[in-house]
Short mmCIF file of C-alpha atoms in Angstrom, two decimals:
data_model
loop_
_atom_site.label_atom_id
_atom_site.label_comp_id
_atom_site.label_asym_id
_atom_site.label_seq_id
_atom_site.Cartn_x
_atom_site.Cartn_y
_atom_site.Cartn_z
CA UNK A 292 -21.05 6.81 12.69
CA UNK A 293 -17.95 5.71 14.72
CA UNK A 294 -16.05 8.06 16.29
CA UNK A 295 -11.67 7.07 17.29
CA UNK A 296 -13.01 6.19 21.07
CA UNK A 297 -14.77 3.60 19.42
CA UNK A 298 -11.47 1.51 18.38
CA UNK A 299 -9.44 0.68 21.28
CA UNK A 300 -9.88 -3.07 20.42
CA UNK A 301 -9.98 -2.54 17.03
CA UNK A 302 -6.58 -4.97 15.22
CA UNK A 303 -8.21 -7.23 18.36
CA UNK A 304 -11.88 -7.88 16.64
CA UNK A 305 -11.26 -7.18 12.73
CA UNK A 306 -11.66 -8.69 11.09
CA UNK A 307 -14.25 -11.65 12.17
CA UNK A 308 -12.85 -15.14 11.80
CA UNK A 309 -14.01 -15.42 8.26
CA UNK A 310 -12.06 -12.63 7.59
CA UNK A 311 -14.44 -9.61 7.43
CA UNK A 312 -14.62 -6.30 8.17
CA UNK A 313 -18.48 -5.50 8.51
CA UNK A 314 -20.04 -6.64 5.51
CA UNK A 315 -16.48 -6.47 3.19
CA UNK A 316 -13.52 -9.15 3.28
CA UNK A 317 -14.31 -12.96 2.62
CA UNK A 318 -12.46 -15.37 1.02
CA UNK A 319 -14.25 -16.15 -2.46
CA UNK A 320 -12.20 -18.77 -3.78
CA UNK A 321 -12.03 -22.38 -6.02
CA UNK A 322 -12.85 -25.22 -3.71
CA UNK A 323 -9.20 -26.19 -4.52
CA UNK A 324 -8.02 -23.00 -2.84
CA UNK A 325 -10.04 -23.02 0.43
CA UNK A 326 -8.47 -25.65 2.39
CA UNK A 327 -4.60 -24.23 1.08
CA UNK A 328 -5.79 -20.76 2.69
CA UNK A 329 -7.29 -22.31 5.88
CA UNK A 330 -3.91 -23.25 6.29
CA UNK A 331 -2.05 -19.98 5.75
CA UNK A 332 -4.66 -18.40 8.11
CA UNK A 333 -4.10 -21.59 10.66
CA UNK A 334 -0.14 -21.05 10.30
CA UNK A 335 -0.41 -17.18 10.54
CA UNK A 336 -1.84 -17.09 13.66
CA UNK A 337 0.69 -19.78 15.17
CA UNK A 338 3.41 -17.64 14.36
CA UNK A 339 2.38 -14.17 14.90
CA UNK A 340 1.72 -15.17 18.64
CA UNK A 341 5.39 -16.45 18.51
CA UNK A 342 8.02 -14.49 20.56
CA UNK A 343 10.72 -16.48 18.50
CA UNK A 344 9.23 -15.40 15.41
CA UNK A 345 8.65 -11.85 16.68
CA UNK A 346 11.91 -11.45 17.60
CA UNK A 347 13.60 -12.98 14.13
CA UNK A 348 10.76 -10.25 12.56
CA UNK A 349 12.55 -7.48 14.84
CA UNK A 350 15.77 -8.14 14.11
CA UNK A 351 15.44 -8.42 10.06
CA UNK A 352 13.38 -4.86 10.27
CA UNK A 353 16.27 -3.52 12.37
CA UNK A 354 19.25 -4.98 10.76
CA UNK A 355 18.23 -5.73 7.77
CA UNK A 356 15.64 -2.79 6.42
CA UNK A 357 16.87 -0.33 8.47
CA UNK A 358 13.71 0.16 10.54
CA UNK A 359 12.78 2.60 12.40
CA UNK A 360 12.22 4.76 9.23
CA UNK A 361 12.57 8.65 10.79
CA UNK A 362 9.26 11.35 10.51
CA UNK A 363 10.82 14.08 9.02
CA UNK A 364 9.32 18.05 9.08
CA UNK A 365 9.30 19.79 6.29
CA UNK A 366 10.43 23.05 7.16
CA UNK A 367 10.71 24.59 3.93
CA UNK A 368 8.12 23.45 1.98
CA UNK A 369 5.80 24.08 4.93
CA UNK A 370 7.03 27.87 4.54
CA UNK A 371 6.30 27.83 0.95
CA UNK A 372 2.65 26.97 0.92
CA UNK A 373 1.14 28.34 4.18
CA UNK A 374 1.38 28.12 8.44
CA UNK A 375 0.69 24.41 8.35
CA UNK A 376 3.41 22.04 9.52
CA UNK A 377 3.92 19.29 7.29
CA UNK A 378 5.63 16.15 8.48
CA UNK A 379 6.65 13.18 6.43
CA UNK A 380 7.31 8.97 7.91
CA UNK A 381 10.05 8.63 5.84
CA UNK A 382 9.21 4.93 4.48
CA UNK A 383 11.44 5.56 0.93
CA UNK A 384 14.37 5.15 3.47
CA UNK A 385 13.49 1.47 3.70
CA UNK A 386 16.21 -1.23 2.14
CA UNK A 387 14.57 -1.57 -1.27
CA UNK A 388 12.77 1.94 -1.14
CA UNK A 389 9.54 1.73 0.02
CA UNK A 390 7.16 0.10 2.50
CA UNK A 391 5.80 -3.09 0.26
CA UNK A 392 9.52 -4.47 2.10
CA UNK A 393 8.02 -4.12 5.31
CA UNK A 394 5.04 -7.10 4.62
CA UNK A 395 7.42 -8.72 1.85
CA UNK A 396 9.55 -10.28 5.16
CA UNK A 397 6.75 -11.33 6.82
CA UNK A 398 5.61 -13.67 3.94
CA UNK A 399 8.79 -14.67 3.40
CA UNK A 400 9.46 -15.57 6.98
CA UNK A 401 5.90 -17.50 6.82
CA UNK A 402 6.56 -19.04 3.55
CA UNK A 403 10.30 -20.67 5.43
CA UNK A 404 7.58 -21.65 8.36
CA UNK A 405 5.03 -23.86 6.17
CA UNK A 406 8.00 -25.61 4.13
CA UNK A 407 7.17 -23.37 1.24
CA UNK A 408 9.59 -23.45 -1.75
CA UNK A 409 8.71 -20.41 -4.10
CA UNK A 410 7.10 -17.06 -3.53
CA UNK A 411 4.68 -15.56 -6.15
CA UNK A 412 3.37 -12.02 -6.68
CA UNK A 413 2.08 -9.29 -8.81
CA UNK A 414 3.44 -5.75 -9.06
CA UNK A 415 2.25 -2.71 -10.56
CA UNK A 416 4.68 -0.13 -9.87
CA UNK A 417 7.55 -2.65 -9.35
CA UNK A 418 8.43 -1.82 -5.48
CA UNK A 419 6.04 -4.64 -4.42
CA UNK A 420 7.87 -7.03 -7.06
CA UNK A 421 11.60 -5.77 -5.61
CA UNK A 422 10.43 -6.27 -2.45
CA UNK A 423 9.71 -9.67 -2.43
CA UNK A 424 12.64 -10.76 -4.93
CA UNK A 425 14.39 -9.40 -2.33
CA UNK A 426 12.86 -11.35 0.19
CA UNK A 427 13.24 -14.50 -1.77
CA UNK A 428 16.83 -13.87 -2.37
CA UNK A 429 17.41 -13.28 1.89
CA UNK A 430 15.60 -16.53 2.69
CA UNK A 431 16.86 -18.78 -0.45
CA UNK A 432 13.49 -19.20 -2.38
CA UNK A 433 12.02 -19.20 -6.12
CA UNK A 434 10.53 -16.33 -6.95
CA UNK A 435 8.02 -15.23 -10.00
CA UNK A 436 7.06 -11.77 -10.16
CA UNK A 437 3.69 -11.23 -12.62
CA UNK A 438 3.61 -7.40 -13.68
CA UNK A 439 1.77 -5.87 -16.72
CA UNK A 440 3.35 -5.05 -20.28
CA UNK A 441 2.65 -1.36 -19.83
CA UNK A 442 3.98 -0.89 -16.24
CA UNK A 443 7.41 -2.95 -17.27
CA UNK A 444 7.49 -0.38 -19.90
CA UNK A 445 7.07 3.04 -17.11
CA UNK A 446 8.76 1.00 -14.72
CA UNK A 447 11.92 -0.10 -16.13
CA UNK A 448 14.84 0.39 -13.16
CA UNK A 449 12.44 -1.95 -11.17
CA UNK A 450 11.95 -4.81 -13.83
CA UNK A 451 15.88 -4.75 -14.35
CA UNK A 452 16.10 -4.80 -9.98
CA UNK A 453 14.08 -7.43 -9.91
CA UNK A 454 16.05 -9.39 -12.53
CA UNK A 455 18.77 -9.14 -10.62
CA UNK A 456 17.54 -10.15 -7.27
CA UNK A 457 17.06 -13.54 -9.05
CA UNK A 458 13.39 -13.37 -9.81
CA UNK A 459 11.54 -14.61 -13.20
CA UNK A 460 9.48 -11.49 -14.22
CA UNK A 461 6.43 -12.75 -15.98
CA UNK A 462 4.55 -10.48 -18.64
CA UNK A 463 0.86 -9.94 -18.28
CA UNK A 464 -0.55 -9.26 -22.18
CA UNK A 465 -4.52 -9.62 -21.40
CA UNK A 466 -6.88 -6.43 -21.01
CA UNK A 467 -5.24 -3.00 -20.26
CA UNK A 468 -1.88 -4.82 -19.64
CA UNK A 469 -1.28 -3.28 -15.68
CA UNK A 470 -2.22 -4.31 -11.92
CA UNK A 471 -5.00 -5.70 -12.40
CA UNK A 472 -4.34 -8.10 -15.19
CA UNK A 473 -1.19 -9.16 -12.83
CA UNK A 474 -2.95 -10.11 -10.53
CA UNK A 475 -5.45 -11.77 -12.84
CA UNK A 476 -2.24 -13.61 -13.85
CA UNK A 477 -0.36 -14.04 -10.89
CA UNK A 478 -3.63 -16.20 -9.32
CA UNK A 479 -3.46 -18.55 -12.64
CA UNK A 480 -0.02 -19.14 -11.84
CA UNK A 481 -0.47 -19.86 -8.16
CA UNK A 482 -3.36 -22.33 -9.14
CA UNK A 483 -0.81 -24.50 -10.98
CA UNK A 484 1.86 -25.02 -8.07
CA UNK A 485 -0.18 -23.78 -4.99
CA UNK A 486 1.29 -26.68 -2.90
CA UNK A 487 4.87 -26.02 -3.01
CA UNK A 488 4.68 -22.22 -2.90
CA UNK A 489 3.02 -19.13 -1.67
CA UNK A 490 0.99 -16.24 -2.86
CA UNK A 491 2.43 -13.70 -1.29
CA UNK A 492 -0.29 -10.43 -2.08
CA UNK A 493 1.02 -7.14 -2.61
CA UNK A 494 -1.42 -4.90 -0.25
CA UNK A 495 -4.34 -5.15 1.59
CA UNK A 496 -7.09 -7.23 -0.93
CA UNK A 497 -7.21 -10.45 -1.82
CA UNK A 498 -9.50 -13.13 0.02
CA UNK A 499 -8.67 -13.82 3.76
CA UNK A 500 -6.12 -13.87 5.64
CA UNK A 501 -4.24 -11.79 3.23
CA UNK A 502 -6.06 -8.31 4.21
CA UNK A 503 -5.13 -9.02 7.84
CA UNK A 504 -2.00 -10.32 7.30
CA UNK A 505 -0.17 -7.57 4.96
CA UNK A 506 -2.42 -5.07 7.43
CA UNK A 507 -0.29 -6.48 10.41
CA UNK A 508 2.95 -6.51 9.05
CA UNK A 509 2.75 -2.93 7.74
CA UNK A 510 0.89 -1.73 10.91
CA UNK A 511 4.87 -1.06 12.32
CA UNK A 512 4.75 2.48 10.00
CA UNK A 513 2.28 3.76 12.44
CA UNK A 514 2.75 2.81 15.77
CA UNK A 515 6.84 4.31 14.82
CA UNK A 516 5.34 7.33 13.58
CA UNK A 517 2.92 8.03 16.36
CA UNK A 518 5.85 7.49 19.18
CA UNK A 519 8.25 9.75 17.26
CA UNK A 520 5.77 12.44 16.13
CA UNK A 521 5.07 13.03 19.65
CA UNK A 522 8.65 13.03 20.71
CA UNK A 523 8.80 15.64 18.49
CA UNK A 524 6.23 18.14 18.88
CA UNK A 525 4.68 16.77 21.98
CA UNK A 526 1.22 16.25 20.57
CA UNK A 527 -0.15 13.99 17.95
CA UNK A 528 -0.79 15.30 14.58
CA UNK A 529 -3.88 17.15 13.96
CA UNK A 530 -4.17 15.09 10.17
CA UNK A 531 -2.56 11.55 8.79
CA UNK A 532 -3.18 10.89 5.46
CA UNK A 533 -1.69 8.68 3.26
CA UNK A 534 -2.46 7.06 -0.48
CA UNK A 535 -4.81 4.41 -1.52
CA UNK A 536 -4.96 1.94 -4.40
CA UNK A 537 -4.96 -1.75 -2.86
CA UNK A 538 -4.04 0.54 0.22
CA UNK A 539 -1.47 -1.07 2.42
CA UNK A 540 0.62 1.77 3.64
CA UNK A 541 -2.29 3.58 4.10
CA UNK A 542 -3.62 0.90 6.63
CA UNK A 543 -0.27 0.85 7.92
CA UNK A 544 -0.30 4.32 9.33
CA UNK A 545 -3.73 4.88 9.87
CA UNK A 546 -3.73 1.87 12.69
CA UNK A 547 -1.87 3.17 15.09
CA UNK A 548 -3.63 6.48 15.09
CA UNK A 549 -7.24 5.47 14.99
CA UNK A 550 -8.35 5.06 18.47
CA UNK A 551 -6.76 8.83 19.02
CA UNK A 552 -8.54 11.72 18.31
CA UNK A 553 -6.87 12.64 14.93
CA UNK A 554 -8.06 13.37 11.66
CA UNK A 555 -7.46 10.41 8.62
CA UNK A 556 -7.56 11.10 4.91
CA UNK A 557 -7.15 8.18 2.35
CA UNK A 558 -5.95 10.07 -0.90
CA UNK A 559 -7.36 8.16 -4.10
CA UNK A 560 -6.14 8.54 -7.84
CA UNK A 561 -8.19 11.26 -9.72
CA UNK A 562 -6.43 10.73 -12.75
CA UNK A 563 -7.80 12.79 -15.79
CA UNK A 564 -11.08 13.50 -14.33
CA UNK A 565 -14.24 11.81 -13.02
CA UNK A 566 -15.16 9.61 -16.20
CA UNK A 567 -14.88 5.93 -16.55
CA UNK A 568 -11.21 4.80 -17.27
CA UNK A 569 -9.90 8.46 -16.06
CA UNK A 570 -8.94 7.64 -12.67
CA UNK A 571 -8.84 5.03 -10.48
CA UNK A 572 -10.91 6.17 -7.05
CA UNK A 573 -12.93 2.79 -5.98
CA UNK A 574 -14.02 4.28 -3.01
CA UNK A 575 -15.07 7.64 -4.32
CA UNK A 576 -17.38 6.38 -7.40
CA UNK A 577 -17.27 2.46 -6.86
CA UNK A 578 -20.18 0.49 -5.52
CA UNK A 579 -20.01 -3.35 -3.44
CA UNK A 580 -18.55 -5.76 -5.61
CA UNK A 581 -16.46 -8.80 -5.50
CA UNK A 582 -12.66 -9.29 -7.34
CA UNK A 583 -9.75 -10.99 -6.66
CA UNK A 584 -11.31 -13.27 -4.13
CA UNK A 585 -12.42 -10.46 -1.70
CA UNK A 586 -15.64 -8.16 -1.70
CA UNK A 587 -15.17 -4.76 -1.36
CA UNK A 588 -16.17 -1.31 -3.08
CA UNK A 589 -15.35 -1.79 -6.75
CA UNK A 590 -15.45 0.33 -10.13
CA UNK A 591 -17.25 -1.86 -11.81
CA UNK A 592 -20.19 -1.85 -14.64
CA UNK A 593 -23.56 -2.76 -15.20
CA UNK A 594 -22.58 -6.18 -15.43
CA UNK A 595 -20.77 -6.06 -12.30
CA UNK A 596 -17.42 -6.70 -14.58
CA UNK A 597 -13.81 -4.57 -13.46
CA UNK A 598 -13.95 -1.35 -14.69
CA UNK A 599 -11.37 0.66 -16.82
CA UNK A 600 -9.10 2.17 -14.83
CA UNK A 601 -6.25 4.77 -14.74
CA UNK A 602 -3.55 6.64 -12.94
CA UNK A 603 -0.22 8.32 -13.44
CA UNK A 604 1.19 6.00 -10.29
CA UNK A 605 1.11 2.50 -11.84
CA UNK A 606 1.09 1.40 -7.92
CA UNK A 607 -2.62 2.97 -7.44
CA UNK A 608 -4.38 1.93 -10.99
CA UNK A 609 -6.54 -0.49 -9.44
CA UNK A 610 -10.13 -0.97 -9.62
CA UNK A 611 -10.97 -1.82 -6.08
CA UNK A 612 -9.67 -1.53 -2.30
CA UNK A 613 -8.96 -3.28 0.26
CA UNK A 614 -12.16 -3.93 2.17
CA UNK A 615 -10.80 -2.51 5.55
CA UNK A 616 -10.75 0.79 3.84
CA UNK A 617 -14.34 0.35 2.90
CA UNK A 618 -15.19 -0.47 6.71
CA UNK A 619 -13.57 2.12 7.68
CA UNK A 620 -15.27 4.48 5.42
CA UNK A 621 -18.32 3.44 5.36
CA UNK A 622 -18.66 3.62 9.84
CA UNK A 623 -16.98 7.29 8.83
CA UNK A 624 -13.80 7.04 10.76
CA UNK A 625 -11.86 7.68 7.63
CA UNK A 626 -12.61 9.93 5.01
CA UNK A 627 -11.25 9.34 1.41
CA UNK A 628 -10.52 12.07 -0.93
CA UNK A 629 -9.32 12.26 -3.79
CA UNK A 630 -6.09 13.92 -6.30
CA UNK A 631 -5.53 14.59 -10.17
CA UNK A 632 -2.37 13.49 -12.23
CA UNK A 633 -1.36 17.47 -11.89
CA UNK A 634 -2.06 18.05 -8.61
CA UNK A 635 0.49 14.99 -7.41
CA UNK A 636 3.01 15.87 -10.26
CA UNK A 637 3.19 19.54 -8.86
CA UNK A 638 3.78 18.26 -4.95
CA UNK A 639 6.23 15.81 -6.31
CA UNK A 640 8.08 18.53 -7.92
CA UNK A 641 7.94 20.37 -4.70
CA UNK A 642 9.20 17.98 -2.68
CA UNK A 643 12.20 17.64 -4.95
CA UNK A 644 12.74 21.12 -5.08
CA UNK A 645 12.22 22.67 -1.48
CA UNK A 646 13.36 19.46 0.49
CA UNK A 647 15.99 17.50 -1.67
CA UNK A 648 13.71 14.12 -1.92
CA UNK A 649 12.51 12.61 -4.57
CA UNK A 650 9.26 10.88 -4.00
CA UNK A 651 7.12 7.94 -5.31
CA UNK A 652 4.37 9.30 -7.49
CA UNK A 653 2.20 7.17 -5.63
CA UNK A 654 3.31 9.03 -2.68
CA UNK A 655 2.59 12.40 -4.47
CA UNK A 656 -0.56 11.69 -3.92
CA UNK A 657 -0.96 11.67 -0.51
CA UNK A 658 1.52 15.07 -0.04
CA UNK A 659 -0.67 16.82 -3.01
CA UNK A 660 -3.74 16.37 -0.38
CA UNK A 661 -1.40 18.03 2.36
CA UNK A 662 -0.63 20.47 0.48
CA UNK A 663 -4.02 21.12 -0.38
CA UNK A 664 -4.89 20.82 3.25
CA UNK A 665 -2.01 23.50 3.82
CA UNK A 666 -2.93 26.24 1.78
CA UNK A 667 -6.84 26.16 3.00
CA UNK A 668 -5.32 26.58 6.65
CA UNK A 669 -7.24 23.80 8.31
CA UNK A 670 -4.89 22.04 9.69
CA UNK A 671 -1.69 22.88 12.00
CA UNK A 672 0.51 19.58 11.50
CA UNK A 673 -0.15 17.28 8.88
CA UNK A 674 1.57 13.79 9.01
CA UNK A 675 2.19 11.88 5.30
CA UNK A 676 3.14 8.95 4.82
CA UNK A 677 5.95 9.29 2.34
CA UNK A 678 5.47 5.11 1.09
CA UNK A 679 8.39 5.03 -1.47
CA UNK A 680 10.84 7.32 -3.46
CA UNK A 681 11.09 7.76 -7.17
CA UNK A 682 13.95 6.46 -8.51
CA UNK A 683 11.70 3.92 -10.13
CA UNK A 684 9.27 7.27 -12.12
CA UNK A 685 12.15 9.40 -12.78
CA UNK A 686 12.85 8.50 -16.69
CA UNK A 687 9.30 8.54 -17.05
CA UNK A 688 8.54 11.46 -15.33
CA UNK A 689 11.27 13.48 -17.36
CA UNK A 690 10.05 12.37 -20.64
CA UNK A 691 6.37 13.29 -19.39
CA UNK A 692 7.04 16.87 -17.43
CA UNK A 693 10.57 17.25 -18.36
CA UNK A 694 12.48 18.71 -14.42
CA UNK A 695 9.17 20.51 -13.64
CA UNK A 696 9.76 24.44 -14.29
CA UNK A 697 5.99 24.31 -15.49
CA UNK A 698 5.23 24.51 -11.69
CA UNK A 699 7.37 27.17 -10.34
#
């Protein structure tokens, strides 16, 4: 068991040079593959020792997304459920409306670097898939965005944003139609033009040097929040949680704030319950396992085959994590947890209500568990990571829980 004065060199040593965290991470890939990622990890690591590249990061985050995102307290709400603070890094106040934008210019900055001429992605919940049209669009390049039949369908305002960035929005119709058969997709359509363009991963999994790569780029959220939360109350919060599917912006707070002696929740998807193909919690029921390229802990069955999976938030429906999350679990210096469909619909209600912002369901997630945290009265300042707003859920949600009363 690791405890946080056990990770003062942590970004330095994880993961390994084959791109593992403990026994998780890897690159499992066709022999086609391996010498195209050797040089993604070979050009990585030129550039992010770069100060000119550094610099042209800094100034797009600043100029162009708007970075530093503020941590906001939420005054009221905290009133409403109990004597806990709750504080929020206000990542839906990025260009775009979420973090995903955050790792989205780093790729696309690499992709300009290697001579690249298209960028290609999946997208579950869409802000992932705006993110890098987006990015595409800023630095002139092709860009096809692969996102299941049922998530276009929840997801509309994002399929039609992405449309108009200038990207080709490609239907996935196998399996259970969402992430995961996107990103089943999005890897056949990488094989077949790997060597003019880029697979540019959409959180923390995939086979190396993706985990480490989208874990850099998004490590900014933290290191921000941990200045300005101290700036602000003049002590670090006593919990940061945040919410895991692939699990990027949860990596991307939790970095800055593991070597200190705070408490770290991952929040997973409980869905409908605790049966196969009712939620989507990897780390709470999966075992080791191997998908996508990358071992990690993985819902999987007897056969060691992808599990059914499901969650309101199309961006958390996955069946595994990214295997820095199941490092960090497994040598306990995170603990996961997880929240129902009811539980995140109520705190996303009550964010809208007592504090004017409408969050990302995925989000939800991760304030449900504060709120949670809240009403026990464990915990005197809580610090979420707010990854996205709703605009995207909103026509869902109001055709699903109509504006909430049900909760008040």
């Amino acid at each position: 068991m690791k405890t946080y004065r056990d990770f003062d060199r942590y970004m330095k040593d994880f993961p390994d040079k084959n791109g593992y965290f403990g026994q998780y991470g890897g690159a499992f890939l066709p022999p086609q593959l391996v010498p195209v990622f050797e040089e993604i990890t070979d050009s990585y690591h030129k550039i992010c020792h770069s100060a000119h590249f550094i610099s042209e990061l800094r100034r797009i985050r600043r100029e162009f997304q708007g970075r530093p995102t503020p941590v906001y307290n939420c005054e009221r709400l905290s009133r409403q459920i109990g004597n806990s603070q709750i504080y929020l890094k206000r990542e839906d106040l990025n260009h775009t409306g979420a973090h995903k934008i955050n790792h989205c210019m780093g790729e696309g900055l690499l992709a300009k670097f290697m001579g690249k001429k298209k960028l290609i992605a999946e997208t579950g919940a869409g802000q992932h898939g705006v993110a890098l049209a987006t990015a595409a669009a800023y630095f002139g390049l092709e860009c096809d965005i692969y996102m299941g039949e049922v998530d276009i369908a929840k997801q509309h305002p994002n399929v039609v944003r992405m449309k108009m960035l200038g990207a080709n929005v490609i239907p996935a119709t196998h399996g259970l139609k969402t992430l995961k058969e996107a990103v089943d997709a999005a890897f056949e359509g990488y094989m077949k033009e790997y060597e003019h363009s880029i697979y540019c991963i959409g959180s923390v999994v995939g086979p190396h040097p993706f985990p480490m790569m989208v874990r850099d780029f998004q490590a900014v959220v933290g290191f921000e929040a941990k200045e300005q939360f101290v700036a602000m109350t003049g002590a670090l919060p006593d919990v940061v949680c945040a919410s895991v599917g692939g699990g990027s912006n949860a990596l991307g707070i939790f970095e800055a704030f593991l070597p200190e002696p705070v408490e770290i929740v991952g929040v997973e998807p409980g869905g409908r319950g605790n049966n196969v193909g009712d939620h989507a919690a990897s780390m709470t029921y999966g075992k080791k396992g191997v998908l996508h390229g990358f071992e990690s802990m993985l819902l999987q069955d007897e056969n060691g085959e992808p599990q059914t999976v499901y969650s309101i938030a199309s961006g958390l429906d996955y069946p595994s994590v990214g295997p820095e999350h199941a490092y960090l679990h497994e040598c306990g210096r995170v603990q996961y947890d997880v929240i129902s469909d009811e539980e995140a619909m109520e705190a996303f209600f009550f964010l809208c209500r007592y504090e004017g912002i409408i969050p990302a369901i995925e989000s939800a997630h991760a304030l449900a568990y504060a709120l949670r945290r809240a009403r026990a009265g464990d915990a005197g300042t809580i610090l979420v990571n707010l990854s996205g707003r709703g605009d995207k859920d909103i026509d869902y949600i109001y055709e699903k829980y109509g504006t909430g009363e049900q909760f008040f």
